[in-house]
């Protein structure tokens, strides 16, 4: 349920209302938007008397939220959330590109790729240290050592780092990571989500291979319900009957998510298509559809990559893609705003 206050509501009114709501045993979250203040009520709101609330002179409207996700709901928080990663902002008109290899392989590799993608305009560095591989015999990532190398690349370039967590038990190792990624395979690992909700680092939450948009939002809700509101959603392709691409990129998820939630949305055209030559155009399409950012795999020698080489762009291909994306973003901001 949301209680929308009118423009004349004072802080005393808001506090009075919060005290009144205390009796109902619901959690009250206040959002001061650009045009209005909203009190979002989370919990069992069935007993809350809507008519009494509406009768209060400083209350404009009261709405029950039908959707099962509340904190992630745009009705709860009409202004877009801007996630701030050590000064790099994403959402609410701030567009960012996360780039780097699928996996951290060597010191030279990660530092070289980091420098290259930074020079092309990427603002965050990706790189997997703990890798969720289909086969237990495939390269599993450099694990803690991979995190160390990412931190070296961060020190060398100043880029914040984004890397995947696979187990809550590893959380202490992530203390210097800037954005913790929850991979598609862990989107519904609810115990992991709850743990990540109890800490305050931004989370890049990827949509599961066969999960609906509502399920993605419910996973965000798990994190938010524990306190952490810094979530970036990521569409990375879903599994369909189509085999020409690794997954099917659901670009319409951007417009659906923009309507339903205030959280920023990034697109991963690399895992969505699985084919490097398809990545640039899908990246451009995602930008045109209103994505707040992209996450793109880039490798200095894709043919020798230990993971996901076929979908990795070379630094030159990435640079070329970034030039087009920058032009399109500028055109959108100057010519297509509103
Ligand atoms: C990744 O980003 O390297 C990854 C494993 O992605 P996903 O979880 O989307 O498959
Ligand atoms: Mn990958």
XYZ file of C-alpha atoms and ligand atoms in Angstrom:
349
model
C 0.000 0.000 0.000
C 1.210 3.548 -0.692
C 0.039 6.722 1.004
C 0.629 9.754 -1.186
C 0.903 12.979 0.785
C -0.191 16.283 -0.664
C 2.149 19.206 -1.234
C 1.113 20.939 1.980
C 2.054 18.029 4.247
C 4.565 19.134 6.877
C 7.148 17.016 8.637
C 4.924 17.041 11.733
C 2.073 15.622 9.639
C 4.340 12.915 8.260
C 5.573 11.974 11.726
C 2.032 11.902 13.080
C 0.989 9.610 10.277
C 3.953 7.302 10.895
C 2.993 7.055 14.557
C -0.593 6.279 13.587
C 0.619 3.519 11.264
C 2.842 2.043 13.967
C -0.274 0.568 15.518
C -0.810 -1.605 12.444
C 2.577 -3.264 12.719
C 3.611 -2.444 9.164
C 6.984 -1.169 8.051
C 6.794 2.393 6.733
C 9.261 3.537 4.068
C 9.324 7.182 3.190
C 10.261 8.318 -0.305
C 10.638 12.036 -0.913
C 10.177 12.335 -4.659
C 10.719 15.382 -6.811
C 7.029 16.235 -6.720
C 5.583 14.339 -3.773
C 6.240 12.371 -0.614
C 5.114 8.773 -0.519
C 4.875 6.474 2.449
C 5.156 2.869 1.352
C 3.714 0.320 3.753
C 5.231 -3.141 3.708
C 3.759 -6.089 5.555
C 0.208 -7.165 6.246
C -1.721 -4.040 5.316
C -5.158 -5.689 5.145
C -6.275 -4.229 8.462
C -5.168 -0.679 7.590
C -8.245 1.518 7.283
C -7.930 3.172 3.881
C -10.917 5.492 4.415
C -9.474 6.959 7.613
C -6.189 7.593 5.865
C -7.926 9.262 2.917
C -9.824 11.511 5.315
C -6.611 13.019 6.694
C -6.201 16.560 5.329
C -2.590 16.072 4.251
C -3.213 12.776 2.440
C -3.742 13.021 -1.289
C -4.414 9.384 -2.102
C -4.038 5.821 -0.834
C -3.436 2.943 -3.220
C -3.156 -0.753 -2.627
C -0.325 -2.303 -4.624
C -1.490 -5.452 -6.369
C 1.938 -6.637 -7.445
C 3.759 -8.959 -5.023
C 6.888 -6.769 -5.148
C 6.618 -3.575 -3.133
C 9.989 -1.913 -2.515
C 11.005 -2.555 -6.135
C 7.687 -1.211 -7.399
C 7.624 2.055 -9.284
C 4.392 2.945 -7.473
C 6.370 2.883 -4.226
C 9.175 5.031 -5.552
C 8.192 6.974 -8.684
C 11.617 8.559 -9.274
C 14.268 6.314 -10.832
C 16.871 4.919 -8.461
C 20.386 6.096 -9.195
C 22.940 3.540 -8.015
C 26.199 5.233 -7.083
C 29.270 3.031 -7.448
C 32.067 5.074 -5.904
C 30.968 8.112 -7.872
C 29.991 6.233 -11.055
C 26.237 6.709 -11.242
C 23.857 4.433 -13.084
C 20.132 5.016 -13.608
C 17.972 8.113 -13.817
C 19.584 9.258 -17.068
C 23.094 8.121 -16.106
C 24.307 5.546 -18.631
C 27.343 3.312 -18.007
C 29.129 0.485 -19.776
C 30.617 -2.390 -17.798
C 33.221 -4.269 -19.829
C 35.930 -6.862 -19.395
C 36.613 -10.541 -19.850
C 34.259 -13.338 -18.898
C 36.952 -14.590 -16.503
C 40.068 -13.173 -14.955
C 42.872 -15.359 -16.345
C 46.220 -13.678 -15.700
C 47.520 -10.402 -14.337
C 48.605 -9.258 -17.813
C 45.252 -10.182 -19.347
C 43.042 -8.366 -16.856
C 45.220 -5.253 -16.695
C 45.551 -5.039 -20.464
C 41.820 -5.466 -21.040
C 41.003 -3.030 -18.233
C 43.191 -0.330 -19.777
C 41.751 -0.974 -23.232
C 38.086 -0.856 -22.229
C 38.694 2.229 -20.101
C 40.311 3.994 -23.056
C 37.198 3.179 -25.108
C 34.862 4.683 -22.516
C 33.818 1.815 -20.256
C 33.440 3.024 -16.681
C 33.269 -0.272 -14.767
C 35.424 -3.370 -15.144
C 33.903 -6.836 -15.177
C 35.724 -10.131 -14.692
C 34.657 -13.430 -13.205
C 36.743 -14.935 -10.426
C 34.205 -17.531 -9.244
C 32.701 -18.996 -12.399
C 29.419 -20.918 -12.625
C 30.293 -23.492 -15.297
C 27.955 -26.150 -16.626
C 30.732 -28.740 -16.387
C 32.728 -29.345 -13.210
C 35.701 -30.150 -15.482
C 35.670 -26.711 -17.132
C 37.796 -23.793 -15.863
C 36.221 -22.711 -12.580
C 37.875 -19.296 -12.329
C 40.904 -18.190 -10.305
C 38.645 -17.700 -7.276
C 40.277 -15.633 -4.480
C 43.364 -15.114 -6.615
C 41.131 -13.761 -9.387
C 39.700 -11.203 -6.967
C 43.249 -10.098 -6.106
C 44.035 -9.591 -9.786
C 40.822 -7.606 -10.264
C 41.882 -5.349 -7.405
C 45.228 -4.848 -9.129
C 43.412 -3.857 -12.318
C 41.278 -1.489 -10.268
C 44.392 0.072 -8.753
C 45.978 0.380 -12.198
C 42.977 2.009 -13.881
C 40.777 3.452 -11.135
C 37.809 1.524 -12.507
C 35.328 0.071 -10.005
C 35.022 -3.696 -10.362
C 32.023 -5.965 -10.898
C 32.346 -9.672 -10.163
C 30.097 -12.625 -9.436
C 29.498 -14.204 -6.057
C 28.377 -17.831 -5.939
C 28.194 -18.469 -2.215
C 27.333 -16.332 0.790
C 30.322 -17.964 2.514
C 32.600 -16.021 0.131
C 31.212 -12.618 1.121
C 34.247 -11.628 3.281
C 36.461 -12.059 0.190
C 34.329 -9.435 -1.615
C 35.023 -6.617 0.823
C 36.886 -4.486 -1.760
C 34.641 -5.391 -4.703
C 32.496 -2.462 -5.842
C 29.497 -4.248 -7.392
C 28.598 -7.818 -6.496
C 27.067 -9.726 -9.390
C 24.418 -12.375 -8.819
C 24.540 -14.594 -11.874
C 21.571 -15.961 -13.769
C 21.964 -19.346 -12.100
C 21.704 -17.840 -8.644
C 18.845 -15.430 -9.239
C 16.638 -17.516 -6.991
C 19.239 -18.500 -4.420
C 17.160 -16.825 -1.762
C 19.577 -17.341 1.133
C 22.315 -15.644 -0.918
C 19.944 -12.791 -1.807
C 19.049 -12.282 1.848
C 22.729 -12.113 2.829
C 23.386 -9.571 0.081
C 20.462 -7.533 1.342
C 22.130 -7.219 4.730
C 25.222 -5.509 3.303
C 25.310 -2.276 1.347
C 27.384 -2.868 -1.767
C 25.458 -2.435 -5.035
C 24.202 -5.667 -6.566
C 24.035 -6.501 -10.274
C 21.153 -8.960 -10.342
C 20.942 -11.026 -13.511
C 17.700 -12.515 -14.746
C 17.579 -16.305 -14.526
C 17.741 -18.456 -17.644
C 14.064 -19.311 -17.440
C 12.635 -16.701 -15.116
C 9.867 -14.211 -15.683
C 10.245 -10.481 -15.218
C 8.064 -10.712 -12.132
C 10.358 -13.379 -10.663
C 13.343 -11.108 -11.327
C 11.597 -8.321 -9.451
C 10.745 -10.675 -6.588
C 14.447 -11.549 -6.322
C 15.268 -7.836 -6.155
C 12.592 -7.595 -3.468
C 14.402 -10.265 -1.414
C 17.522 -8.084 -1.365
C 15.601 -4.862 -0.737
C 13.496 -6.331 2.044
C 16.714 -6.895 4.026
C 17.783 -3.268 3.598
C 19.996 -2.956 0.521
C 18.248 -0.794 -2.070
C 21.215 -0.546 -4.465
C 20.252 -2.956 -7.183
C 20.941 -2.912 -10.893
C 18.811 -5.360 -12.872
C 20.316 -7.207 -15.829
C 18.569 -8.913 -18.731
C 21.006 -11.444 -20.238
C 18.791 -13.500 -22.502
C 16.332 -16.222 -21.651
C 16.085 -19.801 -22.802
C 13.627 -20.378 -25.633
C 13.246 -22.949 -28.437
C 15.633 -20.857 -30.569
C 19.104 -22.338 -31.015
C 20.670 -19.821 -33.432
C 21.678 -17.707 -30.472
C 22.886 -18.871 -27.045
C 19.778 -17.354 -25.450
C 17.015 -15.076 -26.706
C 17.575 -11.437 -25.794
C 14.346 -10.117 -24.333
C 14.699 -6.470 -25.259
C 11.099 -5.815 -24.319
C 12.159 -6.504 -20.721
C 13.669 -3.005 -20.772
C 10.377 -1.251 -21.412
C 8.445 -3.551 -19.104
C 10.945 -3.077 -16.271
C 11.041 0.690 -16.795
C 7.301 0.767 -16.277
C 7.211 -1.579 -13.296
C 10.268 -0.614 -11.300
C 12.488 2.349 -10.427
C 15.658 0.212 -10.495
C 18.201 0.700 -13.303
C 18.284 -1.871 -16.097
C 21.371 -3.030 -17.977
C 21.583 -5.402 -20.915
C 24.143 -8.134 -21.459
C 24.247 -8.754 -25.224
C 27.226 -11.118 -24.837
C 25.525 -13.910 -22.880
C 22.245 -13.187 -24.665
C 23.583 -13.922 -28.149
C 26.706 -15.996 -27.488
C 28.172 -14.751 -30.782
C 30.615 -11.835 -30.926
C 29.434 -10.615 -34.327
C 25.862 -10.220 -33.000
C 26.886 -8.251 -29.922
C 27.420 -4.719 -31.332
C 23.998 -4.415 -32.933
C 22.183 -5.870 -29.937
C 24.069 -3.434 -27.721
C 22.912 -0.573 -29.922
C 19.341 -1.893 -29.906
C 19.398 -2.045 -26.108
C 20.551 1.551 -25.897
C 17.799 2.607 -28.313
C 15.237 0.774 -26.166
C 16.254 2.786 -23.100
C 18.713 0.603 -21.176
C 20.612 2.394 -18.405
C 23.758 0.497 -19.235
C 25.415 -2.473 -20.890
C 27.679 -5.273 -19.706
C 29.866 -6.547 -22.504
C 32.541 -9.257 -22.581
C 35.858 -8.138 -24.047
C 38.985 -10.290 -24.320
C 42.427 -9.390 -25.650
C 42.639 -12.761 -27.427
C 39.142 -14.282 -27.707
C 40.385 -17.399 -29.524
C 42.423 -18.344 -26.449
C 39.895 -17.271 -23.803
C 39.355 -19.840 -21.040
C 35.638 -19.031 -21.005
C 33.148 -17.501 -23.466
C 35.681 -16.632 -26.180
C 33.136 -16.943 -29.040
C 31.011 -14.132 -27.615
C 33.875 -11.863 -26.559
C 34.675 -8.715 -28.501
C 38.265 -7.760 -29.172
C 39.303 -4.375 -27.778
C 39.111 -2.945 -31.317
C 35.581 -4.287 -31.866
C 34.593 -2.939 -28.469
C 36.043 0.466 -29.263
C 34.100 0.594 -32.502
C 30.888 -0.387 -30.693
C 31.468 2.250 -28.012
C 31.821 4.955 -30.652
C 28.405 4.051 -32.093
C 26.821 3.786 -28.667
C 28.155 7.186 -27.660
C 26.756 8.756 -30.829
C 23.377 7.112 -30.259
C 23.265 8.169 -26.593
C 24.074 11.734 -27.531
C 21.385 11.715 -30.201
C 18.869 10.297 -27.745
C 19.691 12.846 -25.078
C 19.664 15.838 -27.423
C 16.998 14.884 -29.984
C 14.728 12.274 -28.443
C 14.339 13.471 -24.859
C 10.629 13.237 -23.970
C 28.836 -13.870 -16.522
O 28.439 -12.693 -16.494
O 30.009 -14.199 -16.703
C 27.823 -14.944 -16.393
C 28.172 -16.162 -15.997
O 26.623 -14.547 -16.756
P 25.176 -15.250 -16.553
O 25.016 -15.448 -15.091
O 24.257 -14.215 -17.127
O 25.204 -16.515 -17.344
Mn 30.724 -15.195 -19.624
